[in-house]
PDB file of C-alpha atoms in Angstrom:
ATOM      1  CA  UNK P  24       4.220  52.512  36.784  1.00  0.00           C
ATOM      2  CA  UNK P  25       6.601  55.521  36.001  1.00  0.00           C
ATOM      3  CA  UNK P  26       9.614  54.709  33.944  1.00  0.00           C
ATOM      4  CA  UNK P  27      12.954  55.673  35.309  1.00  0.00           C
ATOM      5  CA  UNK P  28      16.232  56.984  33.911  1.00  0.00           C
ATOM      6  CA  UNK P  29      18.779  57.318  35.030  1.00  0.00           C
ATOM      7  CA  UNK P  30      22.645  57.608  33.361  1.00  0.00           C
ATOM      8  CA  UNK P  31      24.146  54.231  33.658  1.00  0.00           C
ATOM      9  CA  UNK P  32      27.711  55.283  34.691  1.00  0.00           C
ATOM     10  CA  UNK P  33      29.100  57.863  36.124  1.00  0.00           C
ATOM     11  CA  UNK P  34      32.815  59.522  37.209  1.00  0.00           C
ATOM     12  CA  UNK P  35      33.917  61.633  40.169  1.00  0.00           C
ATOM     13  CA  UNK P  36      36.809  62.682  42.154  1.00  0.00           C
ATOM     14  CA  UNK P  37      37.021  62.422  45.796  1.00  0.00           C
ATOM     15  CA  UNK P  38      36.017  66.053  47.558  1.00  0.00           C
ATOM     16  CA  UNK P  39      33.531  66.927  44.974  1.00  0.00           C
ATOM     17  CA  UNK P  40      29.946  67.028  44.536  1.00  0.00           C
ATOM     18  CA  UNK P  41      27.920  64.432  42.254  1.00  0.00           C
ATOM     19  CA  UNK P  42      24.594  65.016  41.104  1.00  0.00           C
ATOM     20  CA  UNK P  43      22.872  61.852  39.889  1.00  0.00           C
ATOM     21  CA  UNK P  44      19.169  62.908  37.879  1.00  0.00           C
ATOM     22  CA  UNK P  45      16.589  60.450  37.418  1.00  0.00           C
ATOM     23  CA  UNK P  46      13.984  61.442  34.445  1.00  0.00           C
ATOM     24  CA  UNK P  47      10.237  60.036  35.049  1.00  0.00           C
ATOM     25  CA  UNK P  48       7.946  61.894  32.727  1.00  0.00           C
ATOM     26  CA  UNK P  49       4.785  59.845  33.030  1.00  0.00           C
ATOM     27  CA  UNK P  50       4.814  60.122  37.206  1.00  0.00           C
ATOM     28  CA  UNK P  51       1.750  59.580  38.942  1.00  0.00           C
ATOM     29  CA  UNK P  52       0.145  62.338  41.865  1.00  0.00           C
ATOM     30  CA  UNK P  53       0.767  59.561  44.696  1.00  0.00           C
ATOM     31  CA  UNK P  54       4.072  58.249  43.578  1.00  0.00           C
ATOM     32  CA  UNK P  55       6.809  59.144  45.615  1.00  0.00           C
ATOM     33  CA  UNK P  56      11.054  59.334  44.707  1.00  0.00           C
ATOM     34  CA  UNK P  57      13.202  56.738  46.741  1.00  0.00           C
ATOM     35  CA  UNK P  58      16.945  56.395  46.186  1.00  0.00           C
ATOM     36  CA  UNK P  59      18.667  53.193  47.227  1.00  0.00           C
ATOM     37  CA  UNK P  60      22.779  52.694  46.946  1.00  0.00           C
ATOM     38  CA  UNK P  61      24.383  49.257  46.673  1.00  0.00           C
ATOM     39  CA  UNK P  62      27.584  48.064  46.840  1.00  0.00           C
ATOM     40  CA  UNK P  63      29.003  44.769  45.622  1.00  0.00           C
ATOM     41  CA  UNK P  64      27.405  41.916  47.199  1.00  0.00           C
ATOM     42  CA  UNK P  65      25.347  43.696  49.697  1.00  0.00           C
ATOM     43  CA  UNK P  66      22.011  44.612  49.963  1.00  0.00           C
ATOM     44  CA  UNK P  67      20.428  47.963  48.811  1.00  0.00           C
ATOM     45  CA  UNK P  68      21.006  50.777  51.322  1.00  0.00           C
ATOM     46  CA  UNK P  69      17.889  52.957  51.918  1.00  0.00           C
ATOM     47  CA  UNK P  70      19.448  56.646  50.816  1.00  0.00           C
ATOM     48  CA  UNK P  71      16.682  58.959  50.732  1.00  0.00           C
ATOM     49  CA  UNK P  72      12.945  59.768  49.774  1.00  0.00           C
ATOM     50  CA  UNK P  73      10.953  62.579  48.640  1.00  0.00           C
ATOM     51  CA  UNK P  74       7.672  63.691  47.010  1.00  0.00           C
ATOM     52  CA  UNK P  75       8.422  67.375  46.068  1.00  0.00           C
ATOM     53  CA  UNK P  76      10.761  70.266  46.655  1.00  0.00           C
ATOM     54  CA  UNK P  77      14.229  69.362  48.452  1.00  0.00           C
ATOM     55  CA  UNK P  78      14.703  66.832  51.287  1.00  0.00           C
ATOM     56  CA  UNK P  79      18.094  66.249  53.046  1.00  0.00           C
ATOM     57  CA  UNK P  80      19.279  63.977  55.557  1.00  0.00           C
ATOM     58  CA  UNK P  81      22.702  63.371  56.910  1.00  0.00           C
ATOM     59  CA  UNK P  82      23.796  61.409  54.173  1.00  0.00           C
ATOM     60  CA  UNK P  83      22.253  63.368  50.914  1.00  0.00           C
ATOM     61  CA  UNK P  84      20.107  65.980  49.426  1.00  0.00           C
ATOM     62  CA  UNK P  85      16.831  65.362  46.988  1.00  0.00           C
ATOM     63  CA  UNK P  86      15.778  68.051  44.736  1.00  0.00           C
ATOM     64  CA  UNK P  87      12.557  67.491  43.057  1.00  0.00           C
ATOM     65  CA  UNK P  88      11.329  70.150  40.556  1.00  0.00           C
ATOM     66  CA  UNK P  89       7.320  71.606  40.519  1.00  0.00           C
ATOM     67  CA  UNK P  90       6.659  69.664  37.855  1.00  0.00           C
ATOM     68  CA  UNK P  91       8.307  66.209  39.295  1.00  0.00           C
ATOM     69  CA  UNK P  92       9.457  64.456  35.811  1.00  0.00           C
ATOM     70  CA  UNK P  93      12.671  64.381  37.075  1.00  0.00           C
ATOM     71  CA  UNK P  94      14.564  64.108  40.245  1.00  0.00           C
ATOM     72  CA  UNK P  95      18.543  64.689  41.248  1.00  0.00           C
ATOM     73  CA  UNK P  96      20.195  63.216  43.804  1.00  0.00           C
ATOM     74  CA  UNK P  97      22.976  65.232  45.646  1.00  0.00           C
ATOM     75  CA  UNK P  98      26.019  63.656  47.373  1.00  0.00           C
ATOM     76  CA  UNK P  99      28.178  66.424  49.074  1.00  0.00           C
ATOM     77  CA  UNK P 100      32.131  65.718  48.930  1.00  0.00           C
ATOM     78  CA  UNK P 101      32.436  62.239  47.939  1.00  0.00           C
ATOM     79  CA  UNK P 102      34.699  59.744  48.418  1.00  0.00           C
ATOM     80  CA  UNK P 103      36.196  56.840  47.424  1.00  0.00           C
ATOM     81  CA  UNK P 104      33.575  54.467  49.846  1.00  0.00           C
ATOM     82  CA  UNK P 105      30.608  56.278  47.714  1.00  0.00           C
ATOM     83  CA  UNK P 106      31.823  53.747  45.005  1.00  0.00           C
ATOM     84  CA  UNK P 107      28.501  52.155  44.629  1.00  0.00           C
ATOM     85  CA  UNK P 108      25.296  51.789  42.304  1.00  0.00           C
ATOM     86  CA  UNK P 109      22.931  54.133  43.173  1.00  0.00           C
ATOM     87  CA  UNK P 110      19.096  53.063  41.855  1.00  0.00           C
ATOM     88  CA  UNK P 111      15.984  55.785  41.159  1.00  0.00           C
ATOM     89  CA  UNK P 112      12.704  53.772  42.020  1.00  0.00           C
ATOM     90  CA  UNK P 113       9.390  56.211  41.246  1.00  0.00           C
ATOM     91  CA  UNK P 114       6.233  54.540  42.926  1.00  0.00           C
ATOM     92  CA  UNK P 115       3.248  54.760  44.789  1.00  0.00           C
ATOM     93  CA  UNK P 116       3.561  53.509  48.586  1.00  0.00           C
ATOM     94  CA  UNK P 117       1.428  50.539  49.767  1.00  0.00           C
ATOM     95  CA  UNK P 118       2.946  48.117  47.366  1.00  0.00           C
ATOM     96  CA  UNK P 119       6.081  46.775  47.608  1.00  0.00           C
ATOM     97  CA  UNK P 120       5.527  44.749  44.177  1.00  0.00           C
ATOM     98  CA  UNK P 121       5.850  48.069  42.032  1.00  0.00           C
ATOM     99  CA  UNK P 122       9.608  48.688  43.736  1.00  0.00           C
ATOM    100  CA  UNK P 123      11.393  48.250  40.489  1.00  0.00           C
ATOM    101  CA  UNK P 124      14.872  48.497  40.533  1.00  0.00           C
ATOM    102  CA  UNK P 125      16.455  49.169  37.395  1.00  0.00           C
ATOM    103  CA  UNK P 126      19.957  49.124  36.123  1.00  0.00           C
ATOM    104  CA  UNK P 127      20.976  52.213  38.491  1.00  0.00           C
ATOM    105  CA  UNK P 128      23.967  54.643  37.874  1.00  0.00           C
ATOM    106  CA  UNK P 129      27.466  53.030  38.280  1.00  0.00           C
ATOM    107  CA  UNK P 130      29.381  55.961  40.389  1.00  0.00           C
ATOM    108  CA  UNK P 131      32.925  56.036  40.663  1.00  0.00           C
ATOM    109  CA  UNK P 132      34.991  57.623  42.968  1.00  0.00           C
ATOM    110  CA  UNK P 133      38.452  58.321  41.986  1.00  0.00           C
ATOM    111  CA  UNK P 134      41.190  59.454  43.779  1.00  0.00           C
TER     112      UNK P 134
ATOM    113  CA  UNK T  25      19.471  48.606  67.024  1.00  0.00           C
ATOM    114  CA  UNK T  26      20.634  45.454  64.714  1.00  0.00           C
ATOM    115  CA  UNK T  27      19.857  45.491  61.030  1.00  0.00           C
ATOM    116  CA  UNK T  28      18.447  42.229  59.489  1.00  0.00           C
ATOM    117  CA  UNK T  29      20.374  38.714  59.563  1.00  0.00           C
ATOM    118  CA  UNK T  30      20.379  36.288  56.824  1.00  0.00           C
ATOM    119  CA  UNK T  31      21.236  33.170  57.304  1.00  0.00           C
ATOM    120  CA  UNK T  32      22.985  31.113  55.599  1.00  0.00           C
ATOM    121  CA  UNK T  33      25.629  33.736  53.892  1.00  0.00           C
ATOM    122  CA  UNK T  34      26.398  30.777  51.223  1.00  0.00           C
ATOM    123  CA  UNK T  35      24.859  28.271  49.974  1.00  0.00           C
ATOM    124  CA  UNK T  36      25.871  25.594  47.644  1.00  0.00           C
ATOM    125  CA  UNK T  37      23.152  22.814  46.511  1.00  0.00           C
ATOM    126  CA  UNK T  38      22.598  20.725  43.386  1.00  0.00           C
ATOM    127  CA  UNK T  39      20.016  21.085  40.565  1.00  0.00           C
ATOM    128  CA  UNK T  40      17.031  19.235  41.542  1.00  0.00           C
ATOM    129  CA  UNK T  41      17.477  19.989  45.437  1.00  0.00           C
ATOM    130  CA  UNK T  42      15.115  22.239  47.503  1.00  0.00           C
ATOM    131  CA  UNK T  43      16.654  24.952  49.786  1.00  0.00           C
ATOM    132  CA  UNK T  44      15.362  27.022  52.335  1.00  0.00           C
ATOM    133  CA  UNK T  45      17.004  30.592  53.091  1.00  0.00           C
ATOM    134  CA  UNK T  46      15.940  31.864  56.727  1.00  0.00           C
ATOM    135  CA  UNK T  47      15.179  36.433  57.606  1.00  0.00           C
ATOM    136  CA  UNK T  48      15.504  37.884  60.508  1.00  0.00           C
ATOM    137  CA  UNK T  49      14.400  41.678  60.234  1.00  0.00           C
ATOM    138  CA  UNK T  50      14.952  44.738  62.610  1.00  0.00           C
ATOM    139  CA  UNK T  51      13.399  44.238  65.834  1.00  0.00           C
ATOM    140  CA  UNK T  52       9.688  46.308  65.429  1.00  0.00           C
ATOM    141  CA  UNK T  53       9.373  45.489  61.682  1.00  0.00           C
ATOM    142  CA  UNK T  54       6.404  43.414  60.737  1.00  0.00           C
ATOM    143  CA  UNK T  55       7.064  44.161  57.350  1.00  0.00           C
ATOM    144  CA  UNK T  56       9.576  41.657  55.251  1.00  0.00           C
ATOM    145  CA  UNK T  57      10.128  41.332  51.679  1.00  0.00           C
ATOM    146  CA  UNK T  58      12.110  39.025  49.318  1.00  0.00           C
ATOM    147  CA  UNK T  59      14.368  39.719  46.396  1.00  0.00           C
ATOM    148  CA  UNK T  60      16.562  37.923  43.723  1.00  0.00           C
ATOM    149  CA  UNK T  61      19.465  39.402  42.331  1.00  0.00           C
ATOM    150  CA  UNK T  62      21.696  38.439  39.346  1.00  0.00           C
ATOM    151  CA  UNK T  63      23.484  39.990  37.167  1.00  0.00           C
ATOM    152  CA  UNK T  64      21.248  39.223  34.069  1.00  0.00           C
ATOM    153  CA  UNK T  65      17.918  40.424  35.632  1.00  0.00           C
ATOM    154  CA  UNK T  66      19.187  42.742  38.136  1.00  0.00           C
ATOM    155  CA  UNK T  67      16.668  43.245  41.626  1.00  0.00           C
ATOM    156  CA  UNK T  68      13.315  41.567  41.312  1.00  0.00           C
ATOM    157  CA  UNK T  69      10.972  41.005  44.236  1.00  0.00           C
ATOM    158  CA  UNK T  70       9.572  37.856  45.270  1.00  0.00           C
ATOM    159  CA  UNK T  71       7.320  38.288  47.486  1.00  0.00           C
ATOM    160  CA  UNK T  72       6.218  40.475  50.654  1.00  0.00           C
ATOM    161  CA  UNK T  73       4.961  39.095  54.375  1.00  0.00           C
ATOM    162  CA  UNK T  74       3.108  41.359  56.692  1.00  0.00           C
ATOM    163  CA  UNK T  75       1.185  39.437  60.232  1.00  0.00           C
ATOM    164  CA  UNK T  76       2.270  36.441  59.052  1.00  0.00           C
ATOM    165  CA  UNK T  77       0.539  36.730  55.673  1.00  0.00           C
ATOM    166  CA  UNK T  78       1.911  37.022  51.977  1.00  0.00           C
ATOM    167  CA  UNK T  79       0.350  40.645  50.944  1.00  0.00           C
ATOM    168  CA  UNK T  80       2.550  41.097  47.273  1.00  0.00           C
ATOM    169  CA  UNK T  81       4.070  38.700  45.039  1.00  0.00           C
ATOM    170  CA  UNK T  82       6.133  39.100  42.364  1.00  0.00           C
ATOM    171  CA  UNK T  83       6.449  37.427  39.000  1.00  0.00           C
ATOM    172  CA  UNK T  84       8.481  33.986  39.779  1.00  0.00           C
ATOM    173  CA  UNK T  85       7.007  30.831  39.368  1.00  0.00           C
ATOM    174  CA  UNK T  86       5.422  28.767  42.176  1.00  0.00           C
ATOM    175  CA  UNK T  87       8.881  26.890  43.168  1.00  0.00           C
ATOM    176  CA  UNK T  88       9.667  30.027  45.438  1.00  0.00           C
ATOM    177  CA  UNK T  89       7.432  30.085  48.203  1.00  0.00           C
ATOM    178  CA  UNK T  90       7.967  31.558  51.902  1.00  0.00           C
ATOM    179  CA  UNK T  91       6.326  32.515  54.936  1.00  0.00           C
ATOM    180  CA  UNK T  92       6.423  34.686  57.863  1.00  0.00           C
ATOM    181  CA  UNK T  93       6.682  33.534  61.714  1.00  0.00           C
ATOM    182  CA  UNK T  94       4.704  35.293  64.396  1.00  0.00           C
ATOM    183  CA  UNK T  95       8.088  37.077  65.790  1.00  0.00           C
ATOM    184  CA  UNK T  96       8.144  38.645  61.920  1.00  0.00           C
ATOM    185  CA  UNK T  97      10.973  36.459  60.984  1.00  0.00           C
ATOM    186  CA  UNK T  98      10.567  34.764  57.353  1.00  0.00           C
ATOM    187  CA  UNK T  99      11.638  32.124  55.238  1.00  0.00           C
ATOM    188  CA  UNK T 100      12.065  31.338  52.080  1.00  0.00           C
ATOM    189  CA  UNK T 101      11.927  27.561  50.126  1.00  0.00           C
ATOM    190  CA  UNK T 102      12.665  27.108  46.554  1.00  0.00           C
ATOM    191  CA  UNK T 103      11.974  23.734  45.692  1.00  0.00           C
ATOM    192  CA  UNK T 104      13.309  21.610  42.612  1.00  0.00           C
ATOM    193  CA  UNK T 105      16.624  23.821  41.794  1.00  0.00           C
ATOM    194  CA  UNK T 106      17.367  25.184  38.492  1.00  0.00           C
ATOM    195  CA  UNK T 107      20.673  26.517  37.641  1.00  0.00           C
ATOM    196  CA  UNK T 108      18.908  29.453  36.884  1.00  0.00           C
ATOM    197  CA  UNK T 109      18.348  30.344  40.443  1.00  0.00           C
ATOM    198  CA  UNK T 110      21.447  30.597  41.508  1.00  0.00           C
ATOM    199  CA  UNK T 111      21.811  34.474  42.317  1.00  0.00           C
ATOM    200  CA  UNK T 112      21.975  36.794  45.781  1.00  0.00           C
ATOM    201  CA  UNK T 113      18.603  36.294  47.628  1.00  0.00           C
ATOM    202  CA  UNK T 114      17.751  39.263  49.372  1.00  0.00           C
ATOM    203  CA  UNK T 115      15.295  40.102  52.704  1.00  0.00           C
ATOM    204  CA  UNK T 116      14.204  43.559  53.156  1.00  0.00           C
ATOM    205  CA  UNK T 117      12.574  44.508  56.215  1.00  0.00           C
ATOM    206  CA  UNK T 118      10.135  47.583  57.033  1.00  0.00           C
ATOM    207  CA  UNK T 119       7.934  48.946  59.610  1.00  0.00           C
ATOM    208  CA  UNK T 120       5.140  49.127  56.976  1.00  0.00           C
ATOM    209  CA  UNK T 121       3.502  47.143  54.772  1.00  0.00           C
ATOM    210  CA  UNK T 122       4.616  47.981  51.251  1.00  0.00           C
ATOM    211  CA  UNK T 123       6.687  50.865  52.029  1.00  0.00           C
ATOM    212  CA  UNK T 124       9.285  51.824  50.034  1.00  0.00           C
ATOM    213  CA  UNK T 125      11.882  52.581  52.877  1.00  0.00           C
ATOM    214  CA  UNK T 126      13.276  49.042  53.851  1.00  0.00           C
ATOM    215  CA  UNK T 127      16.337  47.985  54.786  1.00  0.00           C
ATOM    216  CA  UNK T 128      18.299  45.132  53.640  1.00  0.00           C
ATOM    217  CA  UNK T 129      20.353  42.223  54.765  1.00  0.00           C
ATOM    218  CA  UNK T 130      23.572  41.102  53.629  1.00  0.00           C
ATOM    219  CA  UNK T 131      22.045  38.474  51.113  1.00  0.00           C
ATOM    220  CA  UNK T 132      22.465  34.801  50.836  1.00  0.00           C
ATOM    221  CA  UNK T 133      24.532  33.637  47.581  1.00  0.00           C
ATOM    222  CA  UNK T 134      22.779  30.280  46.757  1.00  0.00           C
ATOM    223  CA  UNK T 135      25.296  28.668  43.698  1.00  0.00           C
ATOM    224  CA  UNK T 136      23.285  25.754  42.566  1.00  0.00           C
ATOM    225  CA  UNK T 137      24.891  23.406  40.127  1.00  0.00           C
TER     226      UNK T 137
END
């Protein structure tokens, strides 16, 4: 399984962009990059996935490099409601066992 | 379309007791899985159902158990409460077997003590 990491805390203002990057060296050729956001007492909300290249949605952007070791996820002009942990998971599909969800990225939003 | 309904939201029971948290996932999803989440150990998974039958299970001992209805709802039993499992149960519901895109309920805070 491909180790994540990811910084465990991070700072923003409201308006700007926050890129959060996930490092998995050891990556496998069928894993794929999934990005879940939490907030207090809730369940995990599904962000985005990707394999390679860029993916964007209405909600965020995924840039994955050629070489895939790492991955950054974009949020365009936050605000304060981003306020959440946002988790890196790096894992093949077909097995929901190897969804590990590690300690995730604090993000704060500040006025 | 609605998301997925756990039920009960809280739950309060003693050590000792058995408890039994109920899933409803989005309508179309055959898929549901189960996670724990405290603070010490963060978001493990419990198990997966798919047609009714477990497919992935996690690394908890055989107190947690659940199962999956024919409409795709699940449930999940924990028998003989420790205070150790008092955390935020999660259900996660997919349209695939073991994919990685699932959506989550609200959670069911069981407080055992």
């Amino acid at each position: 399984l491909a180790k994540t990491t990811q910084p465990i805390s991070m700072d923003s203002y409201e308006g700007q962009e926050v890129n959060i990057t996930c490092s998995h060296n050891n990556i496998a050729t069928n894993d794929y990059i999934t990005w879940y956001q939490q907030f207090p007492s809730q369940g995990p909300r599904f962000i985005i996935q990707g394999y390679k290249t860029k993916v964007t949605n209405e909600v965020a952007s995924l840039f994955i490099p050629a070489d895939r070791k790492s991955s950054t996820l974009s949020l365009p002009r936050v605000s304060l409601s981003d306020t959440a942990v946002y988790y890196c998971l790096v894992g093949p599909p077909g097995n929901t066992g190897k969804l590990i969800f590690g300690q995730g990225t604090t993000l704060q939003v500040k006025p | 379309k609605a998301g997925v309904t756990q039920t009960p939201r809280y739950l309060i029971k003693t050590r000792g007791q058995q408890v039994t948290l109920s899933c409803s996932p989005i309508s179309g999803h055959r898929s549901v899985s189960w996670y724990q989440q405290t603070p010490g150990q963060g978001l493990q998974f419990l198990f997966e159902y798919f047609s009714e039958t477990q497919r992935n299970k996690g690394n908890f001992p055989g107190r947690f158990s659940g199962r999956q209805f024919s409409n795709s709802r699940s449930e999940m039993n924990v028998s003989t409460l420790e205070l150790g499992d008092s955390a935020l149960y999660l259900c996660a519901s997919s349209s695939q077997l073991g994919s990685y895109e699932q959506y989550f309920g609200p959670g069911t805070r069981l407080t055992v003590t």
